[in-house]
PDB file of C-alpha atoms in Angstrom:
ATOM      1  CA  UNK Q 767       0.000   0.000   0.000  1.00  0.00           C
ATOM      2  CA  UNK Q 768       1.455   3.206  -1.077  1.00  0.00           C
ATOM      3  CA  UNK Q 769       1.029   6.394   1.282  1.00  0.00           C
ATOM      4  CA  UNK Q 770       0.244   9.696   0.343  1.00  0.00           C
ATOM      5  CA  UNK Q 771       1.189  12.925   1.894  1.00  0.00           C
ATOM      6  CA  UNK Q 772      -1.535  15.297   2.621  1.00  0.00           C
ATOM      7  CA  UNK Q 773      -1.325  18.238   3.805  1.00  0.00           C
ATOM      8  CA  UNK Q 774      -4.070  19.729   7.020  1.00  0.00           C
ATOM      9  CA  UNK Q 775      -6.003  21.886   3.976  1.00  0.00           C
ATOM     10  CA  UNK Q 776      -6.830  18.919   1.973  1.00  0.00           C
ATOM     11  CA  UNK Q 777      -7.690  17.056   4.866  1.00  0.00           C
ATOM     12  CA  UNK Q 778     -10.374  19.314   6.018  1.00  0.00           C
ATOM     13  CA  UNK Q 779     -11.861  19.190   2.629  1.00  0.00           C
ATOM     14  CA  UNK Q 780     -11.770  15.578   1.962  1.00  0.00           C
ATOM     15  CA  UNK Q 781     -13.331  15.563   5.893  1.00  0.00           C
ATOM     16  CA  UNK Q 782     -15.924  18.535   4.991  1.00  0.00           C
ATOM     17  CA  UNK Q 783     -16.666  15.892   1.851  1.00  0.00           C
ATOM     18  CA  UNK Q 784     -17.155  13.256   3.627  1.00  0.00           C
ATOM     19  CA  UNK Q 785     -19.210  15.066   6.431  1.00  0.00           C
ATOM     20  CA  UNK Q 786     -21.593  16.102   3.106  1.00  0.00           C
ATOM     21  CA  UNK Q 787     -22.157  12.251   1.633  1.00  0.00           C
ATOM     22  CA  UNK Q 788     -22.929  11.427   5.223  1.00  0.00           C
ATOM     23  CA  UNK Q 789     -25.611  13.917   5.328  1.00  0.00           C
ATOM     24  CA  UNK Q 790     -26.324  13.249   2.548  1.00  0.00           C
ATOM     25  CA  UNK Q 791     -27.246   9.643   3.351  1.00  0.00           C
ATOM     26  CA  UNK Q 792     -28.875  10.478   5.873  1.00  0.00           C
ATOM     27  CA  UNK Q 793     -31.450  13.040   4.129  1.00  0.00           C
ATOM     28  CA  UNK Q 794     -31.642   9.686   1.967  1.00  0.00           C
ATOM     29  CA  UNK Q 795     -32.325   6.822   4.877  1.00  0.00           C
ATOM     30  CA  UNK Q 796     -34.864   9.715   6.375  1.00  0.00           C
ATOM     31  CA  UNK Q 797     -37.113   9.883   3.150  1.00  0.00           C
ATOM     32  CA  UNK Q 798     -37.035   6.192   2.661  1.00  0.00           C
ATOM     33  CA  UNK Q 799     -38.162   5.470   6.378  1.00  0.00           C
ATOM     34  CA  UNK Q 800     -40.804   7.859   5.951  1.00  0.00           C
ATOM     35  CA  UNK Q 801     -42.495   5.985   3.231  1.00  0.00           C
ATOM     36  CA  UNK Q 802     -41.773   2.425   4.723  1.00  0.00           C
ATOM     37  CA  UNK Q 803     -43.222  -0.633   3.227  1.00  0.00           C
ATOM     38  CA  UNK Q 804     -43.986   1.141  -0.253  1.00  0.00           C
ATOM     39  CA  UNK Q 805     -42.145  -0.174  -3.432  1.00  0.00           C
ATOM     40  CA  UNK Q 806     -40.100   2.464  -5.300  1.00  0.00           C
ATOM     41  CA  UNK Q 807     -38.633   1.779  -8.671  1.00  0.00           C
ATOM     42  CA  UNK Q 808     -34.796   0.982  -8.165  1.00  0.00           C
ATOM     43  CA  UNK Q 809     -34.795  -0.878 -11.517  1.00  0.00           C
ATOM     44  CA  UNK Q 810     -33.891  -4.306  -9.272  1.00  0.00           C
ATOM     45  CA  UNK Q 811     -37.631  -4.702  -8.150  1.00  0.00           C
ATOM     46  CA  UNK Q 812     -36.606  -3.928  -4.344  1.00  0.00           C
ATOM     47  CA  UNK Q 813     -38.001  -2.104  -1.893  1.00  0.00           C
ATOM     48  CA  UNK Q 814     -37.054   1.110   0.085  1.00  0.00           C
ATOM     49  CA  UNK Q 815     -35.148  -1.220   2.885  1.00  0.00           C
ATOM     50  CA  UNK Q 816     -33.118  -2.710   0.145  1.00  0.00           C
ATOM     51  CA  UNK Q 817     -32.393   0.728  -1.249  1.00  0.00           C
ATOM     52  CA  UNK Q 818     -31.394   2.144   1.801  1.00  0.00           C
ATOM     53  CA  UNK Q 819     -29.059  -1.172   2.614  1.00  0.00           C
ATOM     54  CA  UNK Q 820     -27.116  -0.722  -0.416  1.00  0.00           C
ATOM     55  CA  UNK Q 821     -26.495   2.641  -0.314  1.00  0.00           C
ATOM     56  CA  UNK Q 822     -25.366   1.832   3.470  1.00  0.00           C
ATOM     57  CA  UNK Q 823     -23.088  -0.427   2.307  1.00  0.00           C
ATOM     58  CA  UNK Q 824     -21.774   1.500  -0.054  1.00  0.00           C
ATOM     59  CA  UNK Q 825     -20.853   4.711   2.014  1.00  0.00           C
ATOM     60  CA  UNK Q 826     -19.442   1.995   4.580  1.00  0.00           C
ATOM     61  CA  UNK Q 827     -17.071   0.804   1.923  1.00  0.00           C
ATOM     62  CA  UNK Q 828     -16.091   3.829   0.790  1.00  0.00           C
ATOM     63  CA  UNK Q 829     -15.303   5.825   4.186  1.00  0.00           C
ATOM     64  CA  UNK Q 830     -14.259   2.912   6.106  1.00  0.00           C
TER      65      UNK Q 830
END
Protein backbone atom coordinates (compact mmCIF):
# COMPACT_ATOMS: atom_id res chain seq x y z
CA UNK A 1 0.00 0.00 0.00
CA UNK A 2 1.46 3.21 -1.08
CA UNK A 3 1.03 6.39 1.28
CA UNK A 4 0.24 9.70 0.34
CA UNK A 5 1.19 12.93 1.89
CA UNK A 6 -1.54 15.30 2.62
CA UNK A 7 -1.33 18.24 3.80
CA UNK A 8 -4.07 19.73 7.02
CA UNK A 9 -6.00 21.89 3.98
CA UNK A 10 -6.83 18.92 1.97
CA UNK A 11 -7.69 17.06 4.87
CA UNK A 12 -10.37 19.31 6.02
CA UNK A 13 -11.86 19.19 2.63
CA UNK A 14 -11.77 15.58 1.96
CA UNK A 15 -13.33 15.56 5.89
CA UNK A 16 -15.92 18.54 4.99
CA UNK A 17 -16.67 15.89 1.85
CA UNK A 18 -17.15 13.26 3.63
CA UNK A 19 -19.21 15.07 6.43
CA UNK A 20 -21.59 16.10 3.11
CA UNK A 21 -22.16 12.25 1.63
CA UNK A 22 -22.93 11.43 5.22
CA UNK A 23 -25.61 13.92 5.33
CA UNK A 24 -26.32 13.25 2.55
CA UNK A 25 -27.25 9.64 3.35
CA UNK A 26 -28.88 10.48 5.87
CA UNK A 27 -31.45 13.04 4.13
CA UNK A 28 -31.64 9.69 1.97
CA UNK A 29 -32.32 6.82 4.88
CA UNK A 30 -34.86 9.71 6.38
CA UNK A 31 -37.11 9.88 3.15
CA UNK A 32 -37.03 6.19 2.66
CA UNK A 33 -38.16 5.47 6.38
CA UNK A 34 -40.80 7.86 5.95
CA UNK A 35 -42.49 5.98 3.23
CA UNK A 36 -41.77 2.43 4.72
CA UNK A 37 -43.22 -0.63 3.23
CA UNK A 38 -43.99 1.14 -0.25
CA UNK A 39 -42.15 -0.17 -3.43
CA UNK A 40 -40.10 2.46 -5.30
CA UNK A 41 -38.63 1.78 -8.67
CA UNK A 42 -34.80 0.98 -8.17
CA UNK A 43 -34.79 -0.88 -11.52
CA UNK A 44 -33.89 -4.31 -9.27
CA UNK A 45 -37.63 -4.70 -8.15
CA UNK A 46 -36.61 -3.93 -4.34
CA UNK A 47 -38.00 -2.10 -1.89
CA UNK A 48 -37.05 1.11 0.09
CA UNK A 49 -35.15 -1.22 2.89
CA UNK A 50 -33.12 -2.71 0.15
CA UNK A 51 -32.39 0.73 -1.25
CA UNK A 52 -31.39 2.14 1.80
CA UNK A 53 -29.06 -1.17 2.61
CA UNK A 54 -27.12 -0.72 -0.42
CA UNK A 55 -26.49 2.64 -0.31
CA UNK A 56 -25.37 1.83 3.47
CA UNK A 57 -23.09 -0.43 2.31
CA UNK A 58 -21.77 1.50 -0.05
CA UNK A 59 -20.85 4.71 2.01
CA UNK A 60 -19.44 2.00 4.58
CA UNK A 61 -17.07 0.80 1.92
CA UNK A 62 -16.09 3.83 0.79
CA UNK A 63 -15.30 5.83 4.19
CA UNK A 64 -14.26 2.91 6.11
Amino acid sequence: MEWIKVDKKQHLGLVEERNAYRRLLDECLFAFNSIPNQRVADGDGGNTYKIAVKIEQAFRNYFD
